Coordinates of C-alpha atoms (C1' of nucleotides) in Angstrom, one line a residue:
Chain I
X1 CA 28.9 -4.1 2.1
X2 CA 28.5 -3.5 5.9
X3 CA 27.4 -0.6 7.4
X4 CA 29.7 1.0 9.0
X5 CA 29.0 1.3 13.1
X6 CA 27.0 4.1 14.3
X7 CA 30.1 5.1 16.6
X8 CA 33.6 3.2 18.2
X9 CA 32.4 1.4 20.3
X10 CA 35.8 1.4 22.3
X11 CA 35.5 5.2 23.3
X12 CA 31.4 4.3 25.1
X13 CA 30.1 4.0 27.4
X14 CA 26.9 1.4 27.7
X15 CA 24.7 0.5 30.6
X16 CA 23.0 3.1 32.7
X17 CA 22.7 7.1 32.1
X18 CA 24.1 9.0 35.2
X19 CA 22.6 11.9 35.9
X20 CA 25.8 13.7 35.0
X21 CA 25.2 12.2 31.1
X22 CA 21.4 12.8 31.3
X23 CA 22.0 16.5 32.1
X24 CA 24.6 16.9 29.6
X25 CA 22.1 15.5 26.9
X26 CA 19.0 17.6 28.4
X27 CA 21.2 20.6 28.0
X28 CA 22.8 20.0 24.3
X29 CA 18.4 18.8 23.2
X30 CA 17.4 22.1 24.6
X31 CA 20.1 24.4 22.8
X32 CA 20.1 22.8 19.5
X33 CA 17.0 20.6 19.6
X34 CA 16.9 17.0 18.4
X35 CA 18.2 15.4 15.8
X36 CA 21.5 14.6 14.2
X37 CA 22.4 12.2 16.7
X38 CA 25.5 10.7 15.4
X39 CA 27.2 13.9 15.9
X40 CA 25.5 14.7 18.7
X41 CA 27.4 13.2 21.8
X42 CA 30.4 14.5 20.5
X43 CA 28.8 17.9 20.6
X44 CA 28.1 17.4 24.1
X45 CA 30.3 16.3 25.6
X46 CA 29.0 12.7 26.2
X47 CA 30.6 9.5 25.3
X48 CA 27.8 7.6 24.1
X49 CA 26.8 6.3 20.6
X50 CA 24.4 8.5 19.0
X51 CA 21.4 6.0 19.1
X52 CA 21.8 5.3 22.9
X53 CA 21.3 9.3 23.0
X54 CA 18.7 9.2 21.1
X55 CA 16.6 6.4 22.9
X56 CA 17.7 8.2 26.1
X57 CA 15.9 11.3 24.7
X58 CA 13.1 9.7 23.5
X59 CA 12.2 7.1 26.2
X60 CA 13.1 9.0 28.9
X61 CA 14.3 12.4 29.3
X62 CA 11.8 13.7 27.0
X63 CA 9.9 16.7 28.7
X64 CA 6.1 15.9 27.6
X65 CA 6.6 12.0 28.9
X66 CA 3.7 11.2 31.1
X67 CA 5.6 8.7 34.1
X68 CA 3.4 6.4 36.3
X69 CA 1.4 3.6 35.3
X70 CA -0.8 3.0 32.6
X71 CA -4.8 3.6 33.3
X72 CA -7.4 1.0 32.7
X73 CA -8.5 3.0 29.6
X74 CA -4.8 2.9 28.5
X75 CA -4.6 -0.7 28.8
X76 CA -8.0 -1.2 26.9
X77 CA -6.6 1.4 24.2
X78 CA -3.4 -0.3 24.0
X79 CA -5.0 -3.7 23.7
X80 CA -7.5 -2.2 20.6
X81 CA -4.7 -0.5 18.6
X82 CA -2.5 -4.3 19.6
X83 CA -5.1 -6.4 17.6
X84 CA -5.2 -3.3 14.9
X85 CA -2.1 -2.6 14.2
X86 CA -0.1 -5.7 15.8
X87 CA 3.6 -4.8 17.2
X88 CA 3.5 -1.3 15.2
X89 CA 4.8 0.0 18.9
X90 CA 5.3 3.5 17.4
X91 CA 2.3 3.9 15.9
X92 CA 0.4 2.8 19.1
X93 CA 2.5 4.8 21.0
X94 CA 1.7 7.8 19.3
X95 CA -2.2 7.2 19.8
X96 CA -1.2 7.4 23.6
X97 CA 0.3 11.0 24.5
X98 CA 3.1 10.8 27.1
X99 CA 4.0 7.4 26.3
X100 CA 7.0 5.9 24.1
X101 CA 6.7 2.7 22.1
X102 CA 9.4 1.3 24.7
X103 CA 7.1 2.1 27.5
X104 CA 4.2 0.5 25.9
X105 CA 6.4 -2.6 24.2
X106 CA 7.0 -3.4 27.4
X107 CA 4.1 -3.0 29.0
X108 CA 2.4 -5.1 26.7
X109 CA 4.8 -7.5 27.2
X110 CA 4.8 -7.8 31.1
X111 CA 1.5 -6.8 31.8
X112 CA -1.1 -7.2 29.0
X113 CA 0.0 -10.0 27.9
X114 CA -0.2 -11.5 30.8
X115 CA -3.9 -9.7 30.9
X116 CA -5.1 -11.1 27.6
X117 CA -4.2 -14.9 28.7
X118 CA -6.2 -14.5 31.7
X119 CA -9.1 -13.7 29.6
X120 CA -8.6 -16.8 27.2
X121 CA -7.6 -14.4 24.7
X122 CA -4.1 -15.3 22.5
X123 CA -2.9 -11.5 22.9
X124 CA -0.9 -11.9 19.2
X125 CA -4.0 -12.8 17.7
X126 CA -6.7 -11.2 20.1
X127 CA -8.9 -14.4 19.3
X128 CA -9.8 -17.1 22.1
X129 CA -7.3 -19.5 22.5
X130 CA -9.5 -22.1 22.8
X131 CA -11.4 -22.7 19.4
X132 CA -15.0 -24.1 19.9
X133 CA -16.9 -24.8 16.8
X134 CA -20.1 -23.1 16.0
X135 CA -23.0 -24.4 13.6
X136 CA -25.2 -21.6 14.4
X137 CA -23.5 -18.5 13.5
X138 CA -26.7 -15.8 12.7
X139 CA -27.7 -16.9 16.8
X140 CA -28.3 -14.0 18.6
X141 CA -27.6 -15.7 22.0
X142 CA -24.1 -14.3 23.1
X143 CA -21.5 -17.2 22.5
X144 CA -19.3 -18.6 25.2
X145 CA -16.1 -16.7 25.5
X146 CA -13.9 -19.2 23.5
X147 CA -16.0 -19.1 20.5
X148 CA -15.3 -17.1 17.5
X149 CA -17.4 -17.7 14.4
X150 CA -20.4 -16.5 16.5
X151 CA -21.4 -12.6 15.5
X152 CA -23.7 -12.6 18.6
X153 CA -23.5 -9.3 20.0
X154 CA -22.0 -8.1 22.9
X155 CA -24.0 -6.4 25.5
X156 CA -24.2 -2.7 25.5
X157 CA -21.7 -0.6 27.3
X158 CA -22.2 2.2 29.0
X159 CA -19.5 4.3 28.9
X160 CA -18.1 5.6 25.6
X161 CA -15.9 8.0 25.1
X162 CA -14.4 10.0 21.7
X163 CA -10.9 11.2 21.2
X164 CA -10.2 13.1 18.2
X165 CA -6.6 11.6 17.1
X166 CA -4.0 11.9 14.2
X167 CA -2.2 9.1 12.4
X168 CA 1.1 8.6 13.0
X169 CA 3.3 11.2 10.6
X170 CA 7.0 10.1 12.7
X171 CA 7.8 8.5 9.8
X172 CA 9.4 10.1 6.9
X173 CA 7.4 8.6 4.2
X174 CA 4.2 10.3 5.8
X175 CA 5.9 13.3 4.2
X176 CA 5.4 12.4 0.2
X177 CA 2.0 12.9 -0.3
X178 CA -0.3 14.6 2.5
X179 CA -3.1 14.4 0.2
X180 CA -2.9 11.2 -0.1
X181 CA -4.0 9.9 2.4
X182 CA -3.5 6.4 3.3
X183 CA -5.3 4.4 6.0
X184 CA -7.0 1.4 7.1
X185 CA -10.3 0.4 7.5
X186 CA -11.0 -3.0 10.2
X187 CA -14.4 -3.8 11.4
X188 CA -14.8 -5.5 14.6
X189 CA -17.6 -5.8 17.1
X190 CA -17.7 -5.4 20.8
X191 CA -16.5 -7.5 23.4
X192 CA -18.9 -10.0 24.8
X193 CA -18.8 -9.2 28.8
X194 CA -16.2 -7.1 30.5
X195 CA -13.4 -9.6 29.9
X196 CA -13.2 -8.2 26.1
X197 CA -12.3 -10.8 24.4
X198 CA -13.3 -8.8 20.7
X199 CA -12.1 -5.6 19.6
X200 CA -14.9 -3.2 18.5
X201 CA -13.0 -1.0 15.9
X202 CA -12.7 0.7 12.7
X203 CA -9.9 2.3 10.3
X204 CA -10.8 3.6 7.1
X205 CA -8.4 3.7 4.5
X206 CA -8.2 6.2 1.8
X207 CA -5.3 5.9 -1.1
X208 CA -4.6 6.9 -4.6
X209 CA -5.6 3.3 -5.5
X210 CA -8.9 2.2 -6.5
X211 CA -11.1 0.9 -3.8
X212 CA -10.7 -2.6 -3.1
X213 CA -11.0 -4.9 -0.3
X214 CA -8.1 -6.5 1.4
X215 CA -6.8 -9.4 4.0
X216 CA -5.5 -7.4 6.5
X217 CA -1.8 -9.0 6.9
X218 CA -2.9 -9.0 11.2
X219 CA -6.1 -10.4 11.1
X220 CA -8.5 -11.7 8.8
X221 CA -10.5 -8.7 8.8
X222 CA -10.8 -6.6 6.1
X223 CA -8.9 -3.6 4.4
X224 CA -10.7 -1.1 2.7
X225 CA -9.2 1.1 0.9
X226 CA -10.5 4.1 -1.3
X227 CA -9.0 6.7 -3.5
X228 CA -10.9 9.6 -2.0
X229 CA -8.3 11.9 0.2
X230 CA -10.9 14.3 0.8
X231 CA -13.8 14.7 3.4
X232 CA -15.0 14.3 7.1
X233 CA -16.8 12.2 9.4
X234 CA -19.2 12.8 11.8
X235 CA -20.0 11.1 15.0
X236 CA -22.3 11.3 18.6
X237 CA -20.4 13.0 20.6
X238 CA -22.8 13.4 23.4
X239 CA -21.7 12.3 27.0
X240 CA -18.0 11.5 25.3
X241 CA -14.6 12.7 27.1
X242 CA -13.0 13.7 24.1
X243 CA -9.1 14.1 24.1
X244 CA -7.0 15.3 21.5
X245 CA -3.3 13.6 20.4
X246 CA -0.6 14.5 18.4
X247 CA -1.6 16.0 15.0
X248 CA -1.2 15.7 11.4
X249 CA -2.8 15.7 7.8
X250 CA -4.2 12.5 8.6
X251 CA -7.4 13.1 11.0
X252 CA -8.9 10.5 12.9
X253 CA -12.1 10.5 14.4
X254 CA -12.1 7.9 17.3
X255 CA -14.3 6.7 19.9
X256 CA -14.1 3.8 22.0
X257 CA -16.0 2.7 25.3
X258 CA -14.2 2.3 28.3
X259 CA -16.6 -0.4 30.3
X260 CA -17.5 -3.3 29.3
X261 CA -15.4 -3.4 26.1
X262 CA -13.3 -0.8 24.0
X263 CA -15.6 0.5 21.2
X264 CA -13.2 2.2 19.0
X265 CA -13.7 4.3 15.9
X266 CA -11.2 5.7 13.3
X267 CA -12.5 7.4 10.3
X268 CA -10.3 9.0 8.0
X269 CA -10.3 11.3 4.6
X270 CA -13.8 10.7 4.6
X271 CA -16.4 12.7 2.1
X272 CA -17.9 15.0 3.4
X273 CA -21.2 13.5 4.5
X274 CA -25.0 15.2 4.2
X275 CA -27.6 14.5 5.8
X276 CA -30.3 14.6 3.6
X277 CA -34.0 16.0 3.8
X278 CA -35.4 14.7 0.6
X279 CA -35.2 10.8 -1.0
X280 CA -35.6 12.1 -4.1
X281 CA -33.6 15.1 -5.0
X282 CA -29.7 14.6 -3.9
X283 CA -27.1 16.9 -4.2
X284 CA -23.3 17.2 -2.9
X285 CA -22.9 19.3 -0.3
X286 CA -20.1 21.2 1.5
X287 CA -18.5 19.7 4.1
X288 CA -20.3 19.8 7.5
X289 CA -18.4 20.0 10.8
X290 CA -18.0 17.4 12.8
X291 CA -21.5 17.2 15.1
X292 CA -24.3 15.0 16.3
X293 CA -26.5 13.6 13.6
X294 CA -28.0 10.4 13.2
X295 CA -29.5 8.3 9.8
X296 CA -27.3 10.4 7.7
X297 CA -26.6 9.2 4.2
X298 CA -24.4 10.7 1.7
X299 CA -25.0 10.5 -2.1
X300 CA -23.3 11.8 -5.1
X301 CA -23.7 10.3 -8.6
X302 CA -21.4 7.8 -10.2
X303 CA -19.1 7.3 -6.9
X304 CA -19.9 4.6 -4.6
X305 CA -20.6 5.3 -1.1
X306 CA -20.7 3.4 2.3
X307 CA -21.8 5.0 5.9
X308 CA -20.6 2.4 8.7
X309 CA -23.3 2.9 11.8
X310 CA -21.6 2.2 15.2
X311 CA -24.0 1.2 17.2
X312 CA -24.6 0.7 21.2
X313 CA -27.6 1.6 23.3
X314 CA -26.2 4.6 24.4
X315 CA -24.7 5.9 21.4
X316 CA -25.5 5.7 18.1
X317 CA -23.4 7.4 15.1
X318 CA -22.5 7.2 11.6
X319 CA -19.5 6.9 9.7
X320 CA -19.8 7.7 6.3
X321 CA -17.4 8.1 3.5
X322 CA -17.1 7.4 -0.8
X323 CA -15.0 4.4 -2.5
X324 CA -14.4 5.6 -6.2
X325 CA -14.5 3.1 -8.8
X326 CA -14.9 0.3 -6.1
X327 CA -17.2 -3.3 -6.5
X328 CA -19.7 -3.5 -4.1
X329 CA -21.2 -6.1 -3.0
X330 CA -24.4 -6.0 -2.8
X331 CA -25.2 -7.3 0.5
X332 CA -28.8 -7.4 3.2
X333 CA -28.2 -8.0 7.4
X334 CA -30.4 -9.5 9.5
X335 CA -28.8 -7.7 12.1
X336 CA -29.4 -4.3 11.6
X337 CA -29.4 -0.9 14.3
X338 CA -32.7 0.3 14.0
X339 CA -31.9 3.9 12.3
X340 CA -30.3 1.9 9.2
X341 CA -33.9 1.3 7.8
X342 CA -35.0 4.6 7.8
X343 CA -31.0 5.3 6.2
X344 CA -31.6 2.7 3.6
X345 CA -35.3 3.8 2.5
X346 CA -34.0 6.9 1.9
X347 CA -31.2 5.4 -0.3
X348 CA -33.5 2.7 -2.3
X349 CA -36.3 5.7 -3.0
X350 CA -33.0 8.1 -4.2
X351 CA -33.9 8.8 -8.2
X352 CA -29.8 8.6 -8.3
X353 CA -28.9 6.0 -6.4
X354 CA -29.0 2.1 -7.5
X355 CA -30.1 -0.2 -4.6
X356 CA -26.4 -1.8 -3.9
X357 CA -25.3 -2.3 -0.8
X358 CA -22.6 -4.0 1.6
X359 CA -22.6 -5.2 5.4
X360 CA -19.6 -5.6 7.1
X361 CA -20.7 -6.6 10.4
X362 CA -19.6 -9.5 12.5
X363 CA -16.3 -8.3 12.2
X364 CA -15.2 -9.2 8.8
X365 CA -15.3 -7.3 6.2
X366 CA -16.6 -9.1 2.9
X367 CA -15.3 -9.8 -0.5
X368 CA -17.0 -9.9 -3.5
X369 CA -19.6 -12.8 -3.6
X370 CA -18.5 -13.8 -0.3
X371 CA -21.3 -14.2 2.3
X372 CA -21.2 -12.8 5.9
X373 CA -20.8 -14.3 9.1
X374 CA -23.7 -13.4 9.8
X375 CA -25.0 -15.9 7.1
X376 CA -26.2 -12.5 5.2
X377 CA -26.2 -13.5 1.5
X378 CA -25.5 -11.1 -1.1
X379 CA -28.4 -9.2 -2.3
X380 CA -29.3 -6.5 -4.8
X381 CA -31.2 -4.4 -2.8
X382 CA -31.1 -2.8 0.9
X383 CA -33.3 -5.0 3.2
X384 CA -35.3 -3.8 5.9
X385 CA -35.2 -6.5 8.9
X386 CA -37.5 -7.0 10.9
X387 CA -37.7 -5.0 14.4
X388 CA -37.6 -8.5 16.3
X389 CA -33.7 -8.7 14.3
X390 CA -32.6 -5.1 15.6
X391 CA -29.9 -5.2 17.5
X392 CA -29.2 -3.8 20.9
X393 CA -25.9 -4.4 21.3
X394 CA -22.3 -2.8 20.8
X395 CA -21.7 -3.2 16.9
X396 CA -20.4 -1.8 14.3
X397 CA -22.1 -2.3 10.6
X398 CA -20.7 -0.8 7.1
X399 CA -22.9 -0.5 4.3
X400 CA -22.2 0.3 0.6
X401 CA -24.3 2.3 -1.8
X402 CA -23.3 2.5 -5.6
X403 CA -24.7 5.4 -7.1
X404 CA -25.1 5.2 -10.6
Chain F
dA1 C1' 19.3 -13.4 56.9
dA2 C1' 20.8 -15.7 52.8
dG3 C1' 20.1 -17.6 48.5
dC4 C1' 17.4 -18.2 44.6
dA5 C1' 13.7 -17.1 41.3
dT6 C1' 11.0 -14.0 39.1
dC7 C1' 9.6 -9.5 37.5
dG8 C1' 9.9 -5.1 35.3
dC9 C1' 12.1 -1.8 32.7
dA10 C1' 16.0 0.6 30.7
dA11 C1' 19.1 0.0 27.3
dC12 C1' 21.2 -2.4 23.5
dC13 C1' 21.4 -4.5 18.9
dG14 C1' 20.5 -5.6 14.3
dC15 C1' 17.8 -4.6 10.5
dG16 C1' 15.0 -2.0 7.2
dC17 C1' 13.7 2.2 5.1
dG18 C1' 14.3 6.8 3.2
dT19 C1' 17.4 10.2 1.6
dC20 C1' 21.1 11.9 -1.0
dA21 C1' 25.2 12.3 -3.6
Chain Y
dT1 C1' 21.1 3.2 -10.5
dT2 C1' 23.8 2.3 -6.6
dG3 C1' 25.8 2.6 -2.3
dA4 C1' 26.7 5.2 2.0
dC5 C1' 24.5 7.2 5.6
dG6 C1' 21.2 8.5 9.2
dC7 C1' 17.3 7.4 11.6
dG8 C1' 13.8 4.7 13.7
dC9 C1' 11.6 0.4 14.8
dG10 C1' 11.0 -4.0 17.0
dG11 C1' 13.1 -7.8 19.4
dT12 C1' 16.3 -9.0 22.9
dT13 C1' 19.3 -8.6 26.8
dG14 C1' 21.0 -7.1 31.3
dC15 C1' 20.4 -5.9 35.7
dG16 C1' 18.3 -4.0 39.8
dA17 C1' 14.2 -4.7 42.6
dT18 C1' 11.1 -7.6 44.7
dG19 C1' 9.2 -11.9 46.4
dC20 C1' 9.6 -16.5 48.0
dT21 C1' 11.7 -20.3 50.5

DNA sequence: AAGCATCGCAACCGCGCGTCA
DNA sequence: TTGACGCGCGGTTGCGATGCT
């Protein structure tokens, strides 16, 4: 059956708001609020459908809008949450206060876009559009701009900056369950020069469903998801502007760099993460507040859990969180920031804690068996590399411990 | 100055999803 | 369980502004 038309179209008007029709709606919004907008230009007076009110509201005449053009950091934000979440407009738009997904739909469109091409990047895929095959992928040379099988490292940035943020909760099926939390974890690494061209970011996804990892549907990266709800994250944030968005259960802790390539961070529902003192007596802790610390591991028996270690020269922090019932995979890096040793001795000396372990550098995550980029083969136990192998670029690495 | 092309953005349209009776 | 309804999202269109010849 049809749906029936949202109002008759014979009695509208369409094309541009006058300022008569704008005032009307401003006026009707600020005695009764939003919502109900099929009955709401009848209510005031205005003979418009209730959907071109509402996108009048929305994308324009909204008080908290933020007019004038996008910043550079907005259009490196936009571009970072764009190879995330793909055209999930909303959702972008509400990492971006004052701005509407229409504002940044089209801005992407007429601008970025535009933006992304000039850097050799395909802006729907955020890969280089010209493919050049790579032998040597563990190389530590950064790779030409087109490639993308190399996991060289980008050089460091120097600016970085952390907003706390909120998921999206616009939608009404944020509502069913605010315990259960429901988000996504993408690795990426940092860009190669200033032109970009990779994405250095991070969800974390925590469900009701057992921890597993996924093909995200956008990118070949991979979704992690966990059924903890509960539990924080902690990251360096010394010399960081930090901003704070629109709110909800879902908590975000986000960080990007603004020069040189977006380094962006999104923990969520994390465990609450411990730093520990001893190697050989571990204990859960209560949850810490959100604050500088550095080689931080988190251990509880009989739950699997993974700190991801975001790494630049200037900053250094640690994600951390736990993956009930989840298969590791047990899994060494030869590229490696140089706090993860001390991390990992800590875990492989832990009387409660089996030597299993995950790296999702080079911007894929890894399933089961399934080697890294970075030509890291799965292994039982937590490697040391060598110093020579330490990184000093922008990066991002995930590891997995299974406690037993 | 006129005509044409291009750009940028506001607005529209159709569809999908959630809610409710 | 099903269908109507309301809302919101993403893609597309229309048109004024601007630039070019």
């Amino acid at each position: 059956m049809g749906r029936s038309p949202c109002c008759e179209k014979e009695h509208t008007n369409k094309g541009a708001w006058t300022k008569e029709e704008d005032q009307r709606l401003i006026n009707y919004i600020k005695l009764h609020g939003e919502g109900c907008w099929r009955s709401l230009p009848k209510a005031a007076g205005l003979l418009r459908c209730g959907k071109s009110c509402r996108l009048r509201w929305i994308n324009y005449l909204r008080p908290d809008l933020k007019r004038g053009n996008f910043t550079e950091e907005e259009d490196e934000l936009i571009i970072n949450l764009h190879s995330l979440l793909g055209n999930k407009w909303s959702l972008i738009a509400s990492r971006l206060p004052g701005r509407t997904d229409n504002e940044i739909k089209n801005y992407w469109n007429t601008h970025i876009k535009r933006k992304l091409y000039s850097r050799g990047i395909d802006p729907q895929t955020h890969r280089p559009l010209l493919l050049i095959p790579t032998t040597d992928t563990t190389t530590s040379t950064p790779p030409p701009k087109t490639s993308t099988t190399s996991t060289s490292p980008p050089p460091p940035t120097t600016i970085t900056s952390t907003a706390t943020v909120a998921a999206s909760s616009s939608s009404s099926n944020s509502s069913s369950d605010d315990q259960n939390i429901k988000l996504t974890m993408l690795m990426g690494k940092g860009s190669n020069n200033s032109s970009n061209n990779n994405m250095n970011m991070m969800m974390i996804n925590t469900s009701n469903a057992n921890a597993k990892l996924n093909n995200h549907p956008h990118d070949d990266r991979v979704l992690i998801e966990s059924n903890n709800s509960t539990g924080s994250a902690t990251s360096d944030h010394s010399n960081m502007s930090s901003s704070t968005l629109t709110s909800s259960s879902e908590q975000l802790v986000f960080s990007h760099t603004v020069q040189g390539g977006l380094n962006l961070d999104l923990s969520i529902g994390l465990l609450p993460f411990r730093p520990t003192t001893s190697t050989t007596s571990i204990k859960l802790q209560p949850e810490p507040q959100i604050q500088q610390q550095k080689q931080q591991i988190i251990h509880k028996q009989h739950d699997h859990y993974y700190f991801t270690y975001d790494h630049d020269d200037n900053n250094r922090k640690l994600l951390y969180g736990r993956i009930k019932n989840s298969t590791n995979i047990a899994q060494s890096c030869t590229e490696r920031p140089s706090v993860l040793p001390a991390a990992a001795a800590a875990l492989s000396t832990s009387t409660s804690i089996t030597s299993s372990s995950v790296c999702l550098c080079c911007r894929l995550g890894l399933q089961k068996n399934q080697p890294c980029r970075c030509n890291s083969m799965p292994t039982s136990t937590l490697v040391t590399p060598p110093a020579a192998a330490l990184p000093t670029h922008n990066y991002i690495y995930t590891y997995y411990t299974t406690t037993t």
